[in-house]
PDB file of N, CA and C in Angstrom:
ATOM      1  N   UNK Q 191      -2.726   6.507 -32.489  1.00  0.00           N
ATOM      2  CA  UNK Q 191      -3.971   7.199 -32.259  1.00  0.00           C
ATOM      3  C   UNK Q 191      -3.679   8.691 -32.205  1.00  0.00           C
ATOM      4  N   UNK Q 192      -4.300   9.451 -33.035  1.00  0.00           N
ATOM      5  CA  UNK Q 192      -4.098  10.897 -32.988  1.00  0.00           C
ATOM      6  C   UNK Q 192      -5.321  11.548 -32.352  1.00  0.00           C
ATOM      7  N   UNK Q 193      -5.047  12.529 -31.537  1.00  0.00           N
ATOM      8  CA  UNK Q 193      -6.116  13.235 -30.839  1.00  0.00           C
ATOM      9  C   UNK Q 193      -6.214  14.649 -31.394  1.00  0.00           C
ATOM     10  N   UNK Q 194      -7.407  15.203 -31.431  1.00  0.00           N
ATOM     11  CA  UNK Q 194      -7.556  16.571 -31.891  1.00  0.00           C
ATOM     12  C   UNK Q 194      -6.773  17.524 -30.994  1.00  0.00           C
ATOM     13  N   UNK Q 195      -6.288  18.578 -31.577  1.00  0.00           N
ATOM     14  CA  UNK Q 195      -5.527  19.571 -30.847  1.00  0.00           C
ATOM     15  C   UNK Q 195      -6.357  20.124 -29.688  1.00  0.00           C
ATOM     16  N   UNK Q 196      -5.766  20.172 -28.504  1.00  0.00           N
ATOM     17  CA  UNK Q 196      -6.465  20.701 -27.342  1.00  0.00           C
ATOM     18  C   UNK Q 196      -7.200  19.657 -26.529  1.00  0.00           C
ATOM     19  N   UNK Q 197      -7.227  18.395 -26.978  1.00  0.00           N
ATOM     20  CA  UNK Q 197      -7.919  17.376 -26.199  1.00  0.00           C
ATOM     21  C   UNK Q 197      -6.953  16.768 -25.183  1.00  0.00           C
ATOM     22  N   UNK Q 198      -7.505  16.146 -24.187  1.00  0.00           N
ATOM     23  CA  UNK Q 198      -6.704  15.509 -23.145  1.00  0.00           C
ATOM     24  C   UNK Q 198      -6.668  14.009 -23.375  1.00  0.00           C
ATOM     25  N   UNK Q 199      -5.483  13.472 -23.342  1.00  0.00           N
ATOM     26  CA  UNK Q 199      -5.343  12.030 -23.466  1.00  0.00           C
ATOM     27  C   UNK Q 199      -5.202  11.451 -22.061  1.00  0.00           C
ATOM     28  N   UNK Q 200      -5.944  10.407 -21.758  1.00  0.00           N
ATOM     29  CA  UNK Q 200      -5.812   9.813 -20.434  1.00  0.00           C
ATOM     30  C   UNK Q 200      -4.422   9.199 -20.280  1.00  0.00           C
ATOM     31  N   UNK Q 201      -3.838   9.390 -19.121  1.00  0.00           N
ATOM     32  CA  UNK Q 201      -2.549   8.774 -18.849  1.00  0.00           C
ATOM     33  C   UNK Q 201      -2.782   7.568 -17.955  1.00  0.00           C
ATOM     34  N   UNK Q 202      -1.941   6.575 -18.110  1.00  0.00           N
ATOM     35  CA  UNK Q 202      -2.098   5.354 -17.335  1.00  0.00           C
ATOM     36  C   UNK Q 202      -0.769   5.039 -16.678  1.00  0.00           C
ATOM     37  N   UNK Q 203      -0.772   4.914 -15.389  1.00  0.00           N
ATOM     38  CA  UNK Q 203       0.428   4.617 -14.616  1.00  0.00           C
ATOM     39  C   UNK Q 203       0.319   3.180 -14.111  1.00  0.00           C
ATOM     40  N   UNK Q 204       1.079   2.271 -14.735  1.00  0.00           N
ATOM     41  CA  UNK Q 204       1.036   0.856 -14.355  1.00  0.00           C
ATOM     42  C   UNK Q 204       1.383   0.646 -12.890  1.00  0.00           C
ATOM     43  N   UNK Q 205       2.384   1.375 -12.396  1.00  0.00           N
ATOM     44  CA  UNK Q 205       2.788   1.210 -10.999  1.00  0.00           C
ATOM     45  C   UNK Q 205       1.677   1.608 -10.041  1.00  0.00           C
ATOM     46  N   UNK Q 206       1.072   2.742 -10.286  1.00  0.00           N
ATOM     47  CA  UNK Q 206      -0.011   3.213  -9.417  1.00  0.00           C
ATOM     48  C   UNK Q 206      -1.201   2.269  -9.473  1.00  0.00           C
ATOM     49  N   UNK Q 207      -1.513   1.758 -10.647  1.00  0.00           N
ATOM     50  CA  UNK Q 207      -2.625   0.825 -10.797  1.00  0.00           C
ATOM     51  C   UNK Q 207      -2.371  -0.452  -9.995  1.00  0.00           C
ATOM     52  N   UNK Q 208      -1.171  -0.993 -10.085  1.00  0.00           N
ATOM     53  CA  UNK Q 208      -0.855  -2.221  -9.366  1.00  0.00           C
ATOM     54  C   UNK Q 208      -0.823  -1.971  -7.862  1.00  0.00           C
ATOM     55  N   UNK Q 209      -0.285  -0.847  -7.421  1.00  0.00           N
ATOM     56  CA  UNK Q 209      -0.299  -0.516  -5.991  1.00  0.00           C
ATOM     57  C   UNK Q 209      -1.729  -0.412  -5.472  1.00  0.00           C
ATOM     58  N   UNK Q 210      -2.604   0.186  -6.261  1.00  0.00           N
ATOM     59  CA  UNK Q 210      -4.009   0.297  -5.874  1.00  0.00           C
ATOM     60  C   UNK Q 210      -4.642  -1.087  -5.725  1.00  0.00           C
ATOM     61  N   UNK Q 211      -4.333  -1.982  -6.637  1.00  0.00           N
ATOM     62  CA  UNK Q 211      -4.868  -3.341  -6.557  1.00  0.00           C
ATOM     63  C   UNK Q 211      -4.352  -4.063  -5.319  1.00  0.00           C
ATOM     64  N   UNK Q 212      -3.080  -3.860  -4.995  1.00  0.00           N
ATOM     65  CA  UNK Q 212      -2.504  -4.487  -3.802  1.00  0.00           C
ATOM     66  C   UNK Q 212      -3.227  -3.994  -2.548  1.00  0.00           C
ATOM     67  N   UNK Q 213      -3.435  -2.694  -2.457  1.00  0.00           N
ATOM     68  CA  UNK Q 213      -4.124  -2.117  -1.305  1.00  0.00           C
ATOM     69  C   UNK Q 213      -5.553  -2.644  -1.224  1.00  0.00           C
ATOM     70  N   UNK Q 214      -6.208  -2.815  -2.358  1.00  0.00           N
ATOM     71  CA  UNK Q 214      -7.571  -3.372  -2.354  1.00  0.00           C
ATOM     72  C   UNK Q 214      -7.576  -4.779  -1.786  1.00  0.00           C
ATOM     73  N   UNK Q 215      -6.607  -5.596  -2.177  1.00  0.00           N
ATOM     74  CA  UNK Q 215      -6.529  -6.962  -1.644  1.00  0.00           C
ATOM     75  C   UNK Q 215      -6.280  -6.919  -0.139  1.00  0.00           C
ATOM     76  N   UNK Q 216      -5.368  -6.046   0.300  1.00  0.00           N
ATOM     77  CA  UNK Q 216      -5.027  -5.987   1.714  1.00  0.00           C
ATOM     78  C   UNK Q 216      -6.212  -5.588   2.589  1.00  0.00           C
ATOM     79  N   UNK Q 217      -6.955  -4.582   2.171  1.00  0.00           N
ATOM     80  CA  UNK Q 217      -7.964  -4.014   3.045  1.00  0.00           C
ATOM     81  C   UNK Q 217      -9.387  -4.491   2.796  1.00  0.00           C
ATOM     82  N   UNK Q 218      -9.588  -5.342   1.822  1.00  0.00           N
ATOM     83  CA  UNK Q 218     -10.918  -5.910   1.601  1.00  0.00           C
ATOM     84  C   UNK Q 218     -11.043  -7.177   2.431  1.00  0.00           C
ATOM     85  N   UNK Q 219     -12.074  -7.247   3.210  1.00  0.00           N
ATOM     86  CA  UNK Q 219     -12.317  -8.429   4.038  1.00  0.00           C
ATOM     87  C   UNK Q 219     -13.051  -9.484   3.227  1.00  0.00           C
ATOM     88  N   UNK Q 220     -12.665 -10.751   3.353  1.00  0.00           N
ATOM     89  CA  UNK Q 220     -13.426 -11.805   2.676  1.00  0.00           C
ATOM     90  C   UNK Q 220     -14.902 -11.701   3.069  1.00  0.00           C
ATOM     91  N   UNK Q 221     -15.761 -11.816   2.079  1.00  0.00           N
ATOM     92  CA  UNK Q 221     -17.191 -11.683   2.298  1.00  0.00           C
ATOM     93  C   UNK Q 221     -17.710 -10.280   2.039  1.00  0.00           C
ATOM     94  N   UNK Q 222     -16.826  -9.329   1.860  1.00  0.00           N
ATOM     95  CA  UNK Q 222     -17.222  -7.938   1.648  1.00  0.00           C
ATOM     96  C   UNK Q 222     -17.729  -7.695   0.230  1.00  0.00           C
ATOM     97  N   UNK Q 223     -17.185  -8.392  -0.748  1.00  0.00           N
ATOM     98  CA  UNK Q 223     -17.616  -8.217  -2.144  1.00  0.00           C
ATOM     99  C   UNK Q 223     -18.698  -9.246  -2.466  1.00  0.00           C
ATOM    100  N   UNK Q 224     -19.768  -8.759  -3.025  1.00  0.00           N
ATOM    101  CA  UNK Q 224     -20.921  -9.622  -3.282  1.00  0.00           C
ATOM    102  C   UNK Q 224     -20.597 -10.708  -4.303  1.00  0.00           C
ATOM    103  N   UNK Q 225     -20.028 -10.345  -5.432  1.00  0.00           N
ATOM    104  CA  UNK Q 225     -19.778 -11.328  -6.488  1.00  0.00           C
ATOM    105  C   UNK Q 225     -18.461 -12.076  -6.333  1.00  0.00           C
ATOM    106  N   UNK Q 226     -17.632 -11.668  -5.397  1.00  0.00           N
ATOM    107  CA  UNK Q 226     -16.373 -12.351  -5.117  1.00  0.00           C
ATOM    108  C   UNK Q 226     -16.207 -12.462  -3.597  1.00  0.00           C
ATOM    109  N   UNK Q 227     -16.971 -13.333  -2.956  1.00  0.00           N
ATOM    110  CA  UNK Q 227     -16.964 -13.384  -1.494  1.00  0.00           C
ATOM    111  C   UNK Q 227     -15.642 -13.840  -0.878  1.00  0.00           C
ATOM    112  N   UNK Q 228     -14.759 -14.446  -1.647  1.00  0.00           N
ATOM    113  CA  UNK Q 228     -13.483 -14.895  -1.102  1.00  0.00           C
ATOM    114  C   UNK Q 228     -12.366 -13.880  -1.324  1.00  0.00           C
ATOM    115  N   UNK Q 229     -12.642 -12.791  -2.031  1.00  0.00           N
ATOM    116  CA  UNK Q 229     -11.626 -11.787  -2.361  1.00  0.00           C
ATOM    117  C   UNK Q 229     -11.115 -11.086  -1.111  1.00  0.00           C
ATOM    118  N   UNK Q 230      -9.805 -10.829  -1.071  1.00  0.00           N
ATOM    119  CA  UNK Q 230      -9.194 -10.033  -0.020  1.00  0.00           C
ATOM    120  C   UNK Q 230      -8.516 -10.869   1.045  1.00  0.00           C
ATOM    121  N   UNK Q 231      -7.907 -10.163   1.990  1.00  0.00           N
ATOM    122  CA  UNK Q 231      -7.293 -10.864   3.121  1.00  0.00           C
ATOM    123  C   UNK Q 231      -7.705 -10.257   4.452  1.00  0.00           C
ATOM    124  N   UNK Q 232      -8.419  -9.151   4.459  1.00  0.00           N
ATOM    125  CA  UNK Q 232      -8.963  -8.588   5.686  1.00  0.00           C
ATOM    126  C   UNK Q 232      -7.916  -8.116   6.673  1.00  0.00           C
ATOM    127  N   UNK Q 233      -6.950  -7.359   6.203  1.00  0.00           N
ATOM    128  CA  UNK Q 233      -5.878  -6.885   7.068  1.00  0.00           C
ATOM    129  C   UNK Q 233      -6.404  -6.080   8.244  1.00  0.00           C
ATOM    130  N   UNK Q 234      -7.454  -5.299   8.047  1.00  0.00           N
ATOM    131  CA  UNK Q 234      -8.015  -4.524   9.157  1.00  0.00           C
ATOM    132  C   UNK Q 234      -8.430  -5.432  10.301  1.00  0.00           C
ATOM    133  N   UNK Q 235      -8.972  -6.601  10.006  1.00  0.00           N
ATOM    134  CA  UNK Q 235      -9.399  -7.525  11.055  1.00  0.00           C
ATOM    135  C   UNK Q 235      -8.209  -8.105  11.811  1.00  0.00           C
ATOM    136  N   UNK Q 236      -7.066  -8.248  11.142  1.00  0.00           N
ATOM    137  CA  UNK Q 236      -5.892  -8.840  11.755  1.00  0.00           C
ATOM    138  C   UNK Q 236      -5.158  -7.881  12.680  1.00  0.00           C
ATOM    139  N   UNK Q 237      -5.446  -6.606  12.588  1.00  0.00           N
ATOM    140  CA  UNK Q 237      -4.763  -5.601  13.399  1.00  0.00           C
ATOM    141  C   UNK Q 237      -5.029  -5.826  14.883  1.00  0.00           C
ATOM    142  N   UNK Q 238      -6.167  -6.335  15.230  1.00  0.00           N
ATOM    143  CA  UNK Q 238      -6.549  -6.467  16.631  1.00  0.00           C
ATOM    144  C   UNK Q 238      -6.127  -7.800  17.240  1.00  0.00           C
ATOM    145  N   UNK Q 239      -5.424  -8.622  16.480  1.00  0.00           N
ATOM    146  CA  UNK Q 239      -4.910  -9.876  17.013  1.00  0.00           C
ATOM    147  C   UNK Q 239      -3.726  -9.589  17.924  1.00  0.00           C
ATOM    148  N   UNK Q 240      -3.333 -10.557  18.747  1.00  0.00           N
ATOM    149  CA  UNK Q 240      -2.205 -10.335  19.670  1.00  0.00           C
ATOM    150  C   UNK Q 240      -0.932  -9.925  18.936  1.00  0.00           C
ATOM    151  N   UNK Q 241      -0.111  -9.140  19.614  1.00  0.00           N
ATOM    152  CA  UNK Q 241       1.140  -8.661  19.053  1.00  0.00           C
ATOM    153  C   UNK Q 241       2.257  -9.641  19.439  1.00  0.00           C
ATOM    154  N   UNK Q 242       2.372 -10.714  18.662  1.00  0.00           N
ATOM    155  CA  UNK Q 242       3.408 -11.705  18.935  1.00  0.00           C
ATOM    156  C   UNK Q 242       3.956 -12.255  17.619  1.00  0.00           C
ATOM    157  N   UNK Q 243       5.092 -12.962  17.665  1.00  0.00           N
ATOM    158  CA  UNK Q 243       5.711 -13.477  16.428  1.00  0.00           C
ATOM    159  C   UNK Q 243       4.819 -14.445  15.654  1.00  0.00           C
ATOM    160  N   UNK Q 244       4.011 -15.212  16.343  1.00  0.00           N
ATOM    161  CA  UNK Q 244       3.133 -16.175  15.664  1.00  0.00           C
ATOM    162  C   UNK Q 244       2.086 -15.442  14.838  1.00  0.00           C
ATOM    163  N   UNK Q 245       1.492 -14.409  15.405  1.00  0.00           N
ATOM    164  CA  UNK Q 245       0.501 -13.624  14.671  1.00  0.00           C
ATOM    165  C   UNK Q 245       1.145 -12.915  13.485  1.00  0.00           C
ATOM    166  N   UNK Q 246       2.339 -12.362  13.682  1.00  0.00           N
ATOM    167  CA  UNK Q 246       3.028 -11.684  12.570  1.00  0.00           C
ATOM    168  C   UNK Q 246       3.300 -12.655  11.430  1.00  0.00           C
ATOM    169  N   UNK Q 247       3.732 -13.869  11.761  1.00  0.00           N
ATOM    170  CA  UNK Q 247       3.987 -14.877  10.724  1.00  0.00           C
ATOM    171  C   UNK Q 247       2.689 -15.258  10.006  1.00  0.00           C
ATOM    172  N   UNK Q 248       1.602 -15.377  10.756  1.00  0.00           N
ATOM    173  CA  UNK Q 248       0.307 -15.707  10.140  1.00  0.00           C
ATOM    174  C   UNK Q 248      -0.162 -14.589   9.217  1.00  0.00           C
ATOM    175  N   UNK Q 249       0.045 -13.331   9.628  1.00  0.00           N
ATOM    176  CA  UNK Q 249      -0.346 -12.186   8.799  1.00  0.00           C
ATOM    177  C   UNK Q 249       0.483 -12.168   7.518  1.00  0.00           C
ATOM    178  N   UNK Q 250       1.794 -12.396   7.636  1.00  0.00           N
ATOM    179  CA  UNK Q 250       2.659 -12.445   6.450  1.00  0.00           C
ATOM    180  C   UNK Q 250       2.189 -13.522   5.486  1.00  0.00           C
ATOM    181  N   UNK Q 251       1.875 -14.700   6.003  1.00  0.00           N
ATOM    182  CA  UNK Q 251       1.414 -15.800   5.160  1.00  0.00           C
ATOM    183  C   UNK Q 251       0.084 -15.458   4.495  1.00  0.00           C
ATOM    184  N   UNK Q 252      -0.843 -14.918   5.277  1.00  0.00           N
ATOM    185  CA  UNK Q 252      -2.168 -14.568   4.745  1.00  0.00           C
ATOM    186  C   UNK Q 252      -2.065 -13.542   3.624  1.00  0.00           C
ATOM    187  N   UNK Q 253      -1.244 -12.519   3.832  1.00  0.00           N
ATOM    188  CA  UNK Q 253      -1.064 -11.486   2.811  1.00  0.00           C
ATOM    189  C   UNK Q 253      -0.435 -12.079   1.557  1.00  0.00           C
ATOM    190  N   UNK Q 254       0.630 -12.845   1.737  1.00  0.00           N
ATOM    191  CA  UNK Q 254       1.308 -13.458   0.585  1.00  0.00           C
ATOM    192  C   UNK Q 254       0.383 -14.332  -0.236  1.00  0.00           C
ATOM    193  N   UNK Q 255      -0.397 -15.173   0.443  1.00  0.00           N
ATOM    194  CA  UNK Q 255      -1.308 -16.067  -0.271  1.00  0.00           C
ATOM    195  C   UNK Q 255      -2.415 -15.300  -0.990  1.00  0.00           C
ATOM    196  N   UNK Q 256      -2.939 -14.256  -0.364  1.00  0.00           N
ATOM    197  CA  UNK Q 256      -3.995 -13.464  -1.005  1.00  0.00           C
ATOM    198  C   UNK Q 256      -3.464 -12.754  -2.255  1.00  0.00           C
ATOM    199  N   UNK Q 257      -2.254 -12.206  -2.164  1.00  0.00           N
ATOM    200  CA  UNK Q 257      -1.687 -11.517  -3.332  1.00  0.00           C
ATOM    201  C   UNK Q 257      -1.396 -12.498  -4.461  1.00  0.00           C
ATOM    202  N   UNK Q 258      -0.895 -13.665  -4.123  1.00  0.00           N
ATOM    203  CA  UNK Q 258      -0.640 -14.684  -5.148  1.00  0.00           C
ATOM    204  C   UNK Q 258      -1.952 -15.099  -5.807  1.00  0.00           C
ATOM    205  N   UNK Q 259      -2.966 -15.305  -5.002  1.00  0.00           N
ATOM    206  CA  UNK Q 259      -4.253 -15.762  -5.546  1.00  0.00           C
ATOM    207  C   UNK Q 259      -4.911 -14.718  -6.436  1.00  0.00           C
ATOM    208  N   UNK Q 260      -4.954 -13.466  -5.965  1.00  0.00           N
ATOM    209  CA  UNK Q 260      -5.735 -12.455  -6.679  1.00  0.00           C
ATOM    210  C   UNK Q 260      -4.931 -11.628  -7.667  1.00  0.00           C
ATOM    211  N   UNK Q 261      -3.619 -11.547  -7.495  1.00  0.00           N
ATOM    212  CA  UNK Q 261      -2.811 -10.735  -8.402  1.00  0.00           C
ATOM    213  C   UNK Q 261      -1.634 -11.513  -8.981  1.00  0.00           C
ATOM    214  N   UNK Q 262      -1.678 -12.818  -8.894  1.00  0.00           N
ATOM    215  CA  UNK Q 262      -0.576 -13.652  -9.341  1.00  0.00           C
ATOM    216  C   UNK Q 262      -0.242 -13.520 -10.816  1.00  0.00           C
ATOM    217  N   UNK Q 263      -1.188 -13.111 -11.629  1.00  0.00           N
ATOM    218  CA  UNK Q 263      -0.899 -12.921 -13.052  1.00  0.00           C
ATOM    219  C   UNK Q 263      -0.202 -11.588 -13.324  1.00  0.00           C
ATOM    220  N   UNK Q 264      -0.178 -10.686 -12.323  1.00  0.00           N
ATOM    221  CA  UNK Q 264       0.455  -9.374 -12.500  1.00  0.00           C
ATOM    222  C   UNK Q 264       1.741  -9.196 -11.705  1.00  0.00           C
ATOM    223  N   UNK Q 265       1.926  -9.994 -10.656  1.00  0.00           N
ATOM    224  CA  UNK Q 265       3.118  -9.827  -9.832  1.00  0.00           C
ATOM    225  C   UNK Q 265       3.559 -11.149  -9.226  1.00  0.00           C
ATOM    226  N   UNK Q 266       4.833 -11.181  -8.814  1.00  0.00           N
ATOM    227  CA  UNK Q 266       5.395 -12.296  -8.058  1.00  0.00           C
ATOM    228  C   UNK Q 266       5.825 -11.722  -6.717  1.00  0.00           C
ATOM    229  N   UNK Q 267       5.319 -12.271  -5.639  1.00  0.00           N
ATOM    230  CA  UNK Q 267       5.650 -11.780  -4.310  1.00  0.00           C
ATOM    231  C   UNK Q 267       7.034 -12.291  -3.931  1.00  0.00           C
ATOM    232  N   UNK Q 268       7.940 -11.364  -3.629  1.00  0.00           N
ATOM    233  CA  UNK Q 268       9.290 -11.730  -3.195  1.00  0.00           C
ATOM    234  C   UNK Q 268       9.351 -11.890  -1.684  1.00  0.00           C
ATOM    235  N   UNK Q 269       8.730 -10.970  -0.964  1.00  0.00           N
ATOM    236  CA  UNK Q 269       8.761 -11.019   0.496  1.00  0.00           C
ATOM    237  C   UNK Q 269       7.619 -10.189   1.068  1.00  0.00           C
ATOM    238  N   UNK Q 270       7.137 -10.619   2.215  1.00  0.00           N
ATOM    239  CA  UNK Q 270       6.167  -9.851   2.985  1.00  0.00           C
ATOM    240  C   UNK Q 270       6.743  -9.728   4.388  1.00  0.00           C
ATOM    241  N   UNK Q 271       6.870  -8.499   4.850  1.00  0.00           N
ATOM    242  CA  UNK Q 271       7.426  -8.260   6.177  1.00  0.00           C
ATOM    243  C   UNK Q 271       6.409  -7.485   6.994  1.00  0.00           C
ATOM    244  N   UNK Q 272       6.050  -8.015   8.153  1.00  0.00           N
ATOM    245  CA  UNK Q 272       5.093  -7.368   9.043  1.00  0.00           C
ATOM    246  C   UNK Q 272       5.818  -7.019  10.334  1.00  0.00           C
ATOM    247  N   UNK Q 273       5.774  -5.753  10.682  1.00  0.00           N
ATOM    248  CA  UNK Q 273       6.381  -5.268  11.924  1.00  0.00           C
ATOM    249  C   UNK Q 273       5.300  -4.614  12.770  1.00  0.00           C
ATOM    250  N   UNK Q 274       5.231  -5.028  14.014  1.00  0.00           N
ATOM    251  CA  UNK Q 274       4.286  -4.423  14.959  1.00  0.00           C
ATOM    252  C   UNK Q 274       5.082  -3.643  15.989  1.00  0.00           C
ATOM    253  N   UNK Q 275       4.748  -2.375  16.157  1.00  0.00           N
ATOM    254  CA  UNK Q 275       5.394  -1.529  17.147  1.00  0.00           C
ATOM    255  C   UNK Q 275       4.314  -0.813  17.924  1.00  0.00           C
ATOM    256  N   UNK Q 276       4.059  -1.290  19.122  1.00  0.00           N
ATOM    257  CA  UNK Q 276       3.000  -0.773  19.978  1.00  0.00           C
ATOM    258  C   UNK Q 276       1.675  -0.799  19.220  1.00  0.00           C
ATOM    259  N   UNK Q 277       1.093   0.367  18.919  1.00  0.00           N
ATOM    260  CA  UNK Q 277      -0.208   0.381  18.230  1.00  0.00           C
ATOM    261  C   UNK Q 277      -0.090   0.498  16.721  1.00  0.00           C
ATOM    262  N   UNK Q 278       1.106   0.430  16.177  1.00  0.00           N
ATOM    263  CA  UNK Q 278       1.296   0.622  14.746  1.00  0.00           C
ATOM    264  C   UNK Q 278       1.665  -0.696  14.076  1.00  0.00           C
ATOM    265  N   UNK Q 279       1.076  -0.931  12.941  1.00  0.00           N
ATOM    266  CA  UNK Q 279       1.394  -2.105  12.122  1.00  0.00           C
ATOM    267  C   UNK Q 279       2.003  -1.603  10.818  1.00  0.00           C
ATOM    268  N   UNK Q 280       3.178  -2.129  10.485  1.00  0.00           N
ATOM    269  CA  UNK Q 280       3.837  -1.753   9.232  1.00  0.00           C
ATOM    270  C   UNK Q 280       3.975  -3.001   8.389  1.00  0.00           C
ATOM    271  N   UNK Q 281       3.464  -2.942   7.178  1.00  0.00           N
ATOM    272  CA  UNK Q 281       3.542  -4.054   6.237  1.00  0.00           C
ATOM    273  C   UNK Q 281       4.347  -3.594   5.040  1.00  0.00           C
ATOM    274  N   UNK Q 282       5.375  -4.353   4.696  1.00  0.00           N
ATOM    275  CA  UNK Q 282       6.157  -4.064   3.494  1.00  0.00           C
ATOM    276  C   UNK Q 282       6.094  -5.282   2.583  1.00  0.00           C
ATOM    277  N   UNK Q 283       5.706  -5.039   1.346  1.00  0.00           N
ATOM    278  CA  UNK Q 283       5.593  -6.105   0.359  1.00  0.00           C
ATOM    279  C   UNK Q 283       6.583  -5.819  -0.755  1.00  0.00           C
ATOM    280  N   UNK Q 284       7.508  -6.740  -0.951  1.00  0.00           N
ATOM    281  CA  UNK Q 284       8.447  -6.657  -2.069  1.00  0.00           C
ATOM    282  C   UNK Q 284       7.929  -7.597  -3.148  1.00  0.00           C
ATOM    283  N   UNK Q 285       7.859  -7.096  -4.368  1.00  0.00           N
ATOM    284  CA  UNK Q 285       7.325  -7.913  -5.456  1.00  0.00           C
ATOM    285  C   UNK Q 285       8.032  -7.584  -6.760  1.00  0.00           C
ATOM    286  N   UNK Q 286       7.848  -8.476  -7.725  1.00  0.00           N
ATOM    287  CA  UNK Q 286       8.368  -8.280  -9.073  1.00  0.00           C
ATOM    288  C   UNK Q 286       7.161  -8.175  -9.993  1.00  0.00           C
ATOM    289  N   UNK Q 287       7.122  -7.083 -10.750  1.00  0.00           N
ATOM    290  CA  UNK Q 287       6.028  -6.896 -11.708  1.00  0.00           C
ATOM    291  C   UNK Q 287       6.281  -7.793 -12.912  1.00  0.00           C
ATOM    292  N   UNK Q 288       5.353  -8.663 -13.227  1.00  0.00           N
ATOM    293  CA  UNK Q 288       5.535  -9.627 -14.318  1.00  0.00           C
ATOM    294  C   UNK Q 288       5.687  -8.954 -15.682  1.00  0.00           C
ATOM    295  N   UNK Q 289       5.077  -7.811 -15.858  1.00  0.00           N
ATOM    296  CA  UNK Q 289       5.074  -7.137 -17.156  1.00  0.00           C
ATOM    297  C   UNK Q 289       6.484  -6.859 -17.659  1.00  0.00           C
ATOM    298  N   UNK Q 290       7.368  -6.386 -16.767  1.00  0.00           N
ATOM    299  CA  UNK Q 290       8.722  -6.040 -17.187  1.00  0.00           C
ATOM    300  C   UNK Q 290       9.796  -6.562 -16.228  1.00  0.00           C
ATOM    301  N   UNK Q 291       9.400  -7.411 -15.284  1.00  0.00           N
ATOM    302  CA  UNK Q 291      10.302  -8.014 -14.297  1.00  0.00           C
ATOM    303  C   UNK Q 291      11.035  -6.970 -13.457  1.00  0.00           C
ATOM    304  N   UNK Q 292      10.397  -5.840 -13.234  1.00  0.00           N
ATOM    305  CA  UNK Q 292      10.996  -4.811 -12.384  1.00  0.00           C
ATOM    306  C   UNK Q 292      10.590  -5.061 -10.934  1.00  0.00           C
ATOM    307  N   UNK Q 293      11.525  -4.793 -10.037  1.00  0.00           N
ATOM    308  CA  UNK Q 293      11.293  -4.981  -8.614  1.00  0.00           C
ATOM    309  C   UNK Q 293      10.617  -3.740  -8.034  1.00  0.00           C
ATOM    310  N   UNK Q 294       9.642  -3.952  -7.201  1.00  0.00           N
ATOM    311  CA  UNK Q 294       8.907  -2.856  -6.582  1.00  0.00           C
ATOM    312  C   UNK Q 294       8.640  -3.218  -5.129  1.00  0.00           C
ATOM    313  N   UNK Q 295       8.215  -2.226  -4.364  1.00  0.00           N
ATOM    314  CA  UNK Q 295       7.826  -2.441  -2.971  1.00  0.00           C
ATOM    315  C   UNK Q 295       6.672  -1.516  -2.625  1.00  0.00           C
ATOM    316  N   UNK Q 296       5.840  -1.996  -1.739  1.00  0.00           N
ATOM    317  CA  UNK Q 296       4.721  -1.209  -1.220  1.00  0.00           C
ATOM    318  C   UNK Q 296       4.794  -1.284   0.297  1.00  0.00           C
ATOM    319  N   UNK Q 297       4.648  -0.149   0.944  1.00  0.00           N
ATOM    320  CA  UNK Q 297       4.608  -0.109   2.404  1.00  0.00           C
ATOM    321  C   UNK Q 297       3.275   0.465   2.846  1.00  0.00           C
ATOM    322  N   UNK Q 298       2.707  -0.159   3.871  1.00  0.00           N
ATOM    323  CA  UNK Q 298       1.456   0.310   4.437  1.00  0.00           C
ATOM    324  C   UNK Q 298       1.666   0.421   5.935  1.00  0.00           C
ATOM    325  N   UNK Q 299       1.336   1.577   6.504  1.00  0.00           N
ATOM    326  CA  UNK Q 299       1.428   1.810   7.928  1.00  0.00           C
ATOM    327  C   UNK Q 299       0.044   2.220   8.428  1.00  0.00           C
ATOM    328  N   UNK Q 300      -0.383   1.651   9.529  1.00  0.00           N
ATOM    329  CA  UNK Q 300      -1.600   2.149  10.145  1.00  0.00           C
ATOM    330  C   UNK Q 300      -1.639   1.782  11.612  1.00  0.00           C
ATOM    331  N   UNK Q 301      -2.442   2.527  12.343  1.00  0.00           N
ATOM    332  CA  UNK Q 301      -2.550   2.315  13.784  1.00  0.00           C
ATOM    333  C   UNK Q 301      -3.987   2.050  14.155  1.00  0.00           C
TER     334      UNK Q 301
END
């Protein structure tokens, strides 16, 4: 495709696009999207649950299953690690991008 001199060609960053999709899955609560009421995992709702190992394991499972369900054709989840430190929740997702089998990670911190 040739573009006229002086025009701007849109750039596309596969990594940024996939990270954006992951964040959308994490922070969208089920029932929030009209045409996809089951989409998301509602991480914001899970923040207020008790700070114990059982809740952390449930959050890891919920995140992993949501990513597999909604982004399974684009990535393979290697690991989900949830760490709670006082009022801060840190989520690290290790995944393999199916397009080129490259390993990536996304970290989300919030209080």
